[in-house]
Coordinates of C-alpha atoms in Angstrom, one line a residue:
X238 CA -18.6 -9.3 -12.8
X239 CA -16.9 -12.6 -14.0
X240 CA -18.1 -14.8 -16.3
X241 CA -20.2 -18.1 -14.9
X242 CA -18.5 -21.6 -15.1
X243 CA -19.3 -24.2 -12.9
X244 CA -16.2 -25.8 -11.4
X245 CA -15.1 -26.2 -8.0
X246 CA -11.8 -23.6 -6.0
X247 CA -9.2 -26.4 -6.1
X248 CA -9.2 -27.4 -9.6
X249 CA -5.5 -29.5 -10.2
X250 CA -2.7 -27.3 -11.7
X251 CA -3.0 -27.7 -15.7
X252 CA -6.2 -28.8 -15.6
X253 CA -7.9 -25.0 -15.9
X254 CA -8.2 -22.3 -13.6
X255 CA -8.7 -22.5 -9.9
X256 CA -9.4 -20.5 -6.7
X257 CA -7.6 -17.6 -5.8
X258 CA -6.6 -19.7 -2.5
X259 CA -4.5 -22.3 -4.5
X260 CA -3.1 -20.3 -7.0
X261 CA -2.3 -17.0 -4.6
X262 CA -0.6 -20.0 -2.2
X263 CA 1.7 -21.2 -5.3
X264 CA 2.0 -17.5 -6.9
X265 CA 3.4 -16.2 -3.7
X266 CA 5.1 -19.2 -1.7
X267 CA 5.9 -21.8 -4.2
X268 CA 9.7 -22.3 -5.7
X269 CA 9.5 -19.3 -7.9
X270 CA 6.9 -17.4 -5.5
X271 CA 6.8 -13.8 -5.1
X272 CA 8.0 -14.1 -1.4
X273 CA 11.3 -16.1 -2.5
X274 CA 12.5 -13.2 -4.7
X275 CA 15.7 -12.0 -4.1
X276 CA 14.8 -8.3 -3.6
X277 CA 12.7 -9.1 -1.3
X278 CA 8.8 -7.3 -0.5
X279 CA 10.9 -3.4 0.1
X280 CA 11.4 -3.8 -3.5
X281 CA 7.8 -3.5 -4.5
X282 CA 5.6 -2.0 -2.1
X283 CA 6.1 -0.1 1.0
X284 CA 5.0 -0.9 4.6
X285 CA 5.1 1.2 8.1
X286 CA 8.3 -0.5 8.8
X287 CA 9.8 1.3 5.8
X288 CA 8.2 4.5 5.9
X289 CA 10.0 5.6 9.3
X290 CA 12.0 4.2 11.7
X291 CA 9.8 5.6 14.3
X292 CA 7.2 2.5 13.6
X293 CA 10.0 0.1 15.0
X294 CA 10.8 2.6 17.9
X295 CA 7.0 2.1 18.9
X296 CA 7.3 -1.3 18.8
X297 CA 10.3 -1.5 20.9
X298 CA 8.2 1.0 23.4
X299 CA 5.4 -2.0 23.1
X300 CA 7.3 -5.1 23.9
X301 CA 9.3 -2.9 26.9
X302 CA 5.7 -2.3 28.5
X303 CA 5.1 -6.2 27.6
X304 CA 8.5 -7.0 29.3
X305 CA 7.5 -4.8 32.6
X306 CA 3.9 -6.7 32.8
X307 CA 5.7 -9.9 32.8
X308 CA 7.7 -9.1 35.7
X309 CA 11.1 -8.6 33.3
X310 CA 12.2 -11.9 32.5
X311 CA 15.2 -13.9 32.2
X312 CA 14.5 -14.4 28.7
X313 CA 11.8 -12.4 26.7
X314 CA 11.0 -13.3 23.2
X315 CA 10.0 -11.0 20.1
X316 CA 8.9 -12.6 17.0
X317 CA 8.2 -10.9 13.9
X318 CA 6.4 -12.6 11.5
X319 CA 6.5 -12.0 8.2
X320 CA 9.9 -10.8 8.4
X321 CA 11.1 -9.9 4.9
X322 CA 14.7 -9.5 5.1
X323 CA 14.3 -8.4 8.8
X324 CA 14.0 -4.3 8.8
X325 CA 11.6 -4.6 11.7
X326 CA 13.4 -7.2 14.3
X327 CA 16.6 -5.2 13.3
X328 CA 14.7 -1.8 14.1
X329 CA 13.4 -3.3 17.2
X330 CA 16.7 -4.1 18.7
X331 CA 18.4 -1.1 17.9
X332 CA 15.7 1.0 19.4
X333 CA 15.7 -1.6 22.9
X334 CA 17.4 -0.2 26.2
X335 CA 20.3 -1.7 26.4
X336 CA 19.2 -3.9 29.6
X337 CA 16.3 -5.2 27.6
X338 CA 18.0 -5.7 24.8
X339 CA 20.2 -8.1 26.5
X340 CA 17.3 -10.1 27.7
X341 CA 15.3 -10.6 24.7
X342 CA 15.8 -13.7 22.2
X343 CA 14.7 -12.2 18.5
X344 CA 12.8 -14.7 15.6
X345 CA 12.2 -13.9 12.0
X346 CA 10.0 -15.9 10.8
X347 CA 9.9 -15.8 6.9
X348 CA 9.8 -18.4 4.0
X349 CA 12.8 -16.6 2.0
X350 CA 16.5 -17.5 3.2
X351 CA 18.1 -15.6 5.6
X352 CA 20.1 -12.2 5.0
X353 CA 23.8 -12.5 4.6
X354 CA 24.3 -9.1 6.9
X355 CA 21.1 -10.0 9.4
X356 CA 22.6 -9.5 13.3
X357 CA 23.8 -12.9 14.6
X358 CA 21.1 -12.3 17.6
X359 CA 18.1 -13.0 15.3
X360 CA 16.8 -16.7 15.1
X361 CA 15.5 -17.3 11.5
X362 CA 13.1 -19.6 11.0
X363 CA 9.9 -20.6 8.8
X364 CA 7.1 -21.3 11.8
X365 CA 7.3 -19.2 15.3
X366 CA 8.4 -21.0 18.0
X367 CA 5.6 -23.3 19.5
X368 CA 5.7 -21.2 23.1
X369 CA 6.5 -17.3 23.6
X370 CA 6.8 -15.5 26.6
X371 CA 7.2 -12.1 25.1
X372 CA 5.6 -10.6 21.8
X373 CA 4.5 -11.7 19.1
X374 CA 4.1 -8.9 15.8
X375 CA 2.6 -9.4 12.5
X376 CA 2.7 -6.9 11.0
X377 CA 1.1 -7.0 7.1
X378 CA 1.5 -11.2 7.8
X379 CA -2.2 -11.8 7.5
X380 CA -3.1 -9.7 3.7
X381 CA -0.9 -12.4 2.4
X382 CA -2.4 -15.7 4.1
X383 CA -4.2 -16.7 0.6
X384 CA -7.8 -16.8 0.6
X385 CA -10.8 -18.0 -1.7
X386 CA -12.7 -15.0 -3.6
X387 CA -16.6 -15.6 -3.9
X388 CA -18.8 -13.1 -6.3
X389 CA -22.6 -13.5 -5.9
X390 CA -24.2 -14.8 -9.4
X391 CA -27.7 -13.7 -11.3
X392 CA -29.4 -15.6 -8.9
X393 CA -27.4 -14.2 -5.8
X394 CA -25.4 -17.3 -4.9
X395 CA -22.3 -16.8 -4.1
X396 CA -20.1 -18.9 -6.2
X397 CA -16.3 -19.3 -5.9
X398 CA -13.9 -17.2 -8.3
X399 CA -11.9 -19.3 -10.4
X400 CA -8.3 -17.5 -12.0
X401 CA -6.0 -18.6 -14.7
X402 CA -2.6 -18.1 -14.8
X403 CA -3.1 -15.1 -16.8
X404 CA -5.3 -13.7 -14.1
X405 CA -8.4 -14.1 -16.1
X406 CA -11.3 -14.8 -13.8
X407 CA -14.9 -16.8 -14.0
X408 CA -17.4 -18.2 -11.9
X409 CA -16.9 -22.1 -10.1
X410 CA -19.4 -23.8 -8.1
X411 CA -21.5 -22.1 -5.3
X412 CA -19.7 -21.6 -2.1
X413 CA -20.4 -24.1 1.0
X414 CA -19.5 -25.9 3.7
X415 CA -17.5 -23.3 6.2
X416 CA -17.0 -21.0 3.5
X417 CA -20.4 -20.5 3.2
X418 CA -21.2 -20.5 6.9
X419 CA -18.3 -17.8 7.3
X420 CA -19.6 -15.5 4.6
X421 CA -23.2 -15.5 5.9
X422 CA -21.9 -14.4 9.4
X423 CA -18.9 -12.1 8.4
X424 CA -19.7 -11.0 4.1
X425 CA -22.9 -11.5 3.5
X426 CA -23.4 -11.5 -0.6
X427 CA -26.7 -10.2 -1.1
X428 CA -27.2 -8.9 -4.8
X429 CA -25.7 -9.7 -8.4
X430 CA -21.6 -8.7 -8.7
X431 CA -21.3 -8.1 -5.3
X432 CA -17.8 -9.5 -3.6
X433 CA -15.8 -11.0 -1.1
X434 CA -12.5 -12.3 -0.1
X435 CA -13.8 -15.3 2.5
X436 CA -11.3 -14.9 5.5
X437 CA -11.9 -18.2 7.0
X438 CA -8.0 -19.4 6.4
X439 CA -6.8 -15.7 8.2
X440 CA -9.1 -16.9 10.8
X441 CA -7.6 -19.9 11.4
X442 CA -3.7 -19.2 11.3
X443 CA -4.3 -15.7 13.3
X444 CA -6.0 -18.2 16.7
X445 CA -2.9 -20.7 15.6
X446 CA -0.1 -17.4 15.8
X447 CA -2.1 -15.9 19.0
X448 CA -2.2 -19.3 21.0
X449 CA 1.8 -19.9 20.7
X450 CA 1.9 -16.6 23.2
X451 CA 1.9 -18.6 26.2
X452 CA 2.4 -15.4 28.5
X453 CA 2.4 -11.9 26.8
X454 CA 0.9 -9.9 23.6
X455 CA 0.2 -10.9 20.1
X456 CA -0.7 -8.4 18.0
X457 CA -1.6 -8.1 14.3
X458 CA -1.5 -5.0 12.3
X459 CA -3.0 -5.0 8.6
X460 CA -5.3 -3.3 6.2
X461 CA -8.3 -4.1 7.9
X462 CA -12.4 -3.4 7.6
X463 CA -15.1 -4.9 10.0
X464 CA -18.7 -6.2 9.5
X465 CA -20.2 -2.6 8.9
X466 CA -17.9 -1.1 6.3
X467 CA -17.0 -4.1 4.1
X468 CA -16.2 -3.2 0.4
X469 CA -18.8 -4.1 -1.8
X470 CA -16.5 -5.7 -4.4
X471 CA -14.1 -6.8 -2.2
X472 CA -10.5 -5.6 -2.0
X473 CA -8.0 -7.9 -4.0
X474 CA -5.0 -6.5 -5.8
X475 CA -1.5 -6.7 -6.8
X476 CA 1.9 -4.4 -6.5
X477 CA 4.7 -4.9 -8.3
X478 CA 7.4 -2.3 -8.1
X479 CA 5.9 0.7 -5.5
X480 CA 2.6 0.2 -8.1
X481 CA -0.8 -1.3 -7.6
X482 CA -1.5 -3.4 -10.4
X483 CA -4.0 -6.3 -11.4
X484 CA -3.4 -9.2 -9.6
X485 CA -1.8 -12.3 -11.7
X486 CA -0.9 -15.0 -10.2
X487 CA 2.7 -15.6 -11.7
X488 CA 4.9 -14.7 -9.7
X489 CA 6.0 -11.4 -10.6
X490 CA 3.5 -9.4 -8.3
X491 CA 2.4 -9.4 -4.6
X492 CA -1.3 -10.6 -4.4
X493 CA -3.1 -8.8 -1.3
X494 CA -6.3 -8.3 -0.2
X495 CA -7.3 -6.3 2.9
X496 CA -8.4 -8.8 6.1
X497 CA -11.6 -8.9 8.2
X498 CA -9.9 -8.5 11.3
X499 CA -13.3 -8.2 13.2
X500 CA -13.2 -12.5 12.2
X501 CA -9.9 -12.9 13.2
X502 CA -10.6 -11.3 16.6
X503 CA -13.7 -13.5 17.3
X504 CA -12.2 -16.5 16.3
X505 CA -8.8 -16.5 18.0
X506 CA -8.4 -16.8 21.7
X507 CA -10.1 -14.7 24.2
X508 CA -9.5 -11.8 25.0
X509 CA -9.4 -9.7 21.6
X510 CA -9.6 -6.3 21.1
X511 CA -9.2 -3.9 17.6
X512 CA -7.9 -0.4 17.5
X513 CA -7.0 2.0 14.8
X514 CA -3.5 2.2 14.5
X515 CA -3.6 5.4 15.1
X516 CA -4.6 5.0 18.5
X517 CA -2.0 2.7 19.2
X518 CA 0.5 5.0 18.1
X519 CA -0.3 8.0 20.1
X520 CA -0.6 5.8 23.1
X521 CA 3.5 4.8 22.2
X522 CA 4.0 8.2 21.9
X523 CA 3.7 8.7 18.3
X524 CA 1.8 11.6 17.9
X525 CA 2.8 14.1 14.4
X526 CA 2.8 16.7 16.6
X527 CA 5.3 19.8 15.3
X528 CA 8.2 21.2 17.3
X529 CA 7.8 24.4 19.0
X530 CA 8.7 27.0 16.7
X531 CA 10.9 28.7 19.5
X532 CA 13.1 25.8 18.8
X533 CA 14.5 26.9 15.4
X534 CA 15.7 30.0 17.1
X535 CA 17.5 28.4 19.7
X536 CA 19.0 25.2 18.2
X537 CA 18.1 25.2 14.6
X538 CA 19.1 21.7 13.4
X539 CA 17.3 20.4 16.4
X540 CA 14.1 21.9 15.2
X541 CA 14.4 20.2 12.0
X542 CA 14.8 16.7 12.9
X543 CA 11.8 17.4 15.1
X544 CA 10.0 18.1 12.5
X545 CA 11.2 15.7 10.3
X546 CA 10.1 13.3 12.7
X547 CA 6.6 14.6 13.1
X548 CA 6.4 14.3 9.5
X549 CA 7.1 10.8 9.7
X550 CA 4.9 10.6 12.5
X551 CA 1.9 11.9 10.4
X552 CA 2.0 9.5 7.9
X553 CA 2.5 6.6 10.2
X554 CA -0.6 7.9 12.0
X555 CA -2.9 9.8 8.6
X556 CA -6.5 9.2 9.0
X557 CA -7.3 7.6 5.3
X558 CA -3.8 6.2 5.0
X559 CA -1.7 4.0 7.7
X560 CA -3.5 5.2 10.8
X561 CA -6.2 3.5 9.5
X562 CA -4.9 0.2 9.8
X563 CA -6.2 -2.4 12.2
X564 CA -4.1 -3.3 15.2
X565 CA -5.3 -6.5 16.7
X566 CA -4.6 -7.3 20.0
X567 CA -4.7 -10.4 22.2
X568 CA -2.3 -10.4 26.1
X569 CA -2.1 -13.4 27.8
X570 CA -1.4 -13.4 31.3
X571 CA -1.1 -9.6 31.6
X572 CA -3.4 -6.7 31.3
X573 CA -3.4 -5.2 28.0
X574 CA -0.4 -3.1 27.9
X575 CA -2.4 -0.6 25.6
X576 CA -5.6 -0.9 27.8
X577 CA -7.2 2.9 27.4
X578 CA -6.0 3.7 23.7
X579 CA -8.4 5.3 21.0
X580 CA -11.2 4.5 19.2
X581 CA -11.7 0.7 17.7
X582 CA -11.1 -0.1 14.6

């Protein structure tokens, strides 16, 4: 529990601490942000992009189905958002057919300057393009849109945390307004201590992302809980090199917190729908199932990339690890090209 100070989330730089919006936003995208570093996010925490190239291959698999339900167009866009240095757009178009490949027009969008060795296809930019026909993937985008932190006080109001450079935290004003309104419907605070990151900015630039895809599929993928299973103290952290670490906002670390994509869904355009990632994997064809064992009798090497692969493939799809993330979907114009798969989220 922090300690209780009366101030308000956007106190002025100098002047004390502030909310975890303000200071996350400065820590993460401001001139000597976390996101500006030169090695870039692989260099401190690991994503489903990294952990095999068989996430990318899926994705590929994804926008080809996209690019059938469109009627295969002249042009069909991909934008990945949240790019880093580009491991998944690059993945994507090596996995393409080579027809589709020639059809598609790649974006990265990402804050940090482009990679010297990125292919010459990719179209680099800091906001996706106001009007996709295609797909648009963000994947781990939304755990880094900054939010406010609100911990309920003796009295069980929820009051906003307030964080100083050093990371040390206390209690601000009470929450209102739409923060308030969101957390009643979405994180309700009902006892002393009790936590929550208040999603309302994730909200709001998930609709902005999803409405750009004129014709198509956006989809988000994140660490993600929903209106039955939220944490009781909320989930904010750091990583700094492959470690979790207390979040401070200088800089040094990535500051995350997991997203209530069940929000995001409701408050974006119509229609929405939230599987486990998981599902969305099998239905690509990413299963983790082992090669036949008759294999490494008759073409031993064979048998162990298979089974390399359906190592990869576990991990991509573990219950309690990465096939628990949230994949939020939202076509426009088409029927859900992964209408049918798994359980929600």
């Amino acid at each position: 529990m922090t300690r209780e100070r009366r101030q308000g989330p956007d106190t002025p730089g100098g002047a004390g601490p502030r909310g975890w919006r303000a200071v996350a936003e400065e820590a993460l995208y401001g001139p000597r942000g976390f996101y500006r570093r030169p090695e870039g996010p692989a260099g401190h925490f690991r994503t489903s992009v990294h952990a095999s190239p068989l996430f990318a291959r899926a994705v590929a698999e994804l926008l080809c189905r996209v690019d059938a339900a469109l009627g295969r167009p002249g042009t069909l866009d991909f934008v990945d958002m949240a790019a880093g240095r580009g491991e998944l757009v690059t993945g994507v178009l090596g996995a393409l057919p080579d027809e589709v490949a020639a059809r598609v027009r790649p974006y990265a969008v990402e804050i940090a300057g482009r990679p010297a060795d990125l292919d010459a296809r990719v179209i680099w930019r800091g906001e996706p393009p106001e009007a996709v026909t295609g797909m648009l993937f963000a994947n781990e985008w939304l755990d880094n849109v900054p939010v406010d932190v609100a911990e309920a006080d003796s009295s069980g109001v929820p009051r906003y945390v307030l964080v100083g450079d050093d990371g040390t935290e206390r209690l601000g004003d009470p929450v209102t307004g739409a923060d308030a309104d969101w957390l009643a419907r979405w994180w309700p605070l009902r006892a002393e201590g009790l936590r929550a990151e208040i999603g309302l900015p994730r909200d709001r630039a998930w609709a902005t992302a999803a409405r750009r895809v004129v014709r198509g599929l956006a989809v988000a993928v994140d660490y993600a809980h929903t209106v039955g299973t939220r944490p009781s103290f909320g989930t904010l952290t750091g990583f700094r090199a492959g470690r979790e670490t207390t979040p401070v906002p200088d800089g040094t670390c990535d500051i995350t917190a997991h997203v209530a994509l069940d929000a995001c869904a409701a408050a974006g355009p119509a229609p929405a729908r939230l599987i486990t990632q998981r599902a969305a994997l099998h239905a690509l064809g990413i299963t983790g199932a082992r090669p036949p064992l008759a294999l490494a009798s008759t073409d031993p090497a064979a048998y162990v990339r298979a089974l390399a692969g359906a190592g990869e493939a576990a991990e991509l799809t573990a219950p309690g690890g990465l096939g628990d993330f949230g994949w939020l979907l939202r076509p426009s114009g088409i029927a859900d090209p992964l209408a049918g798969a798994g359980t929600p989220a």
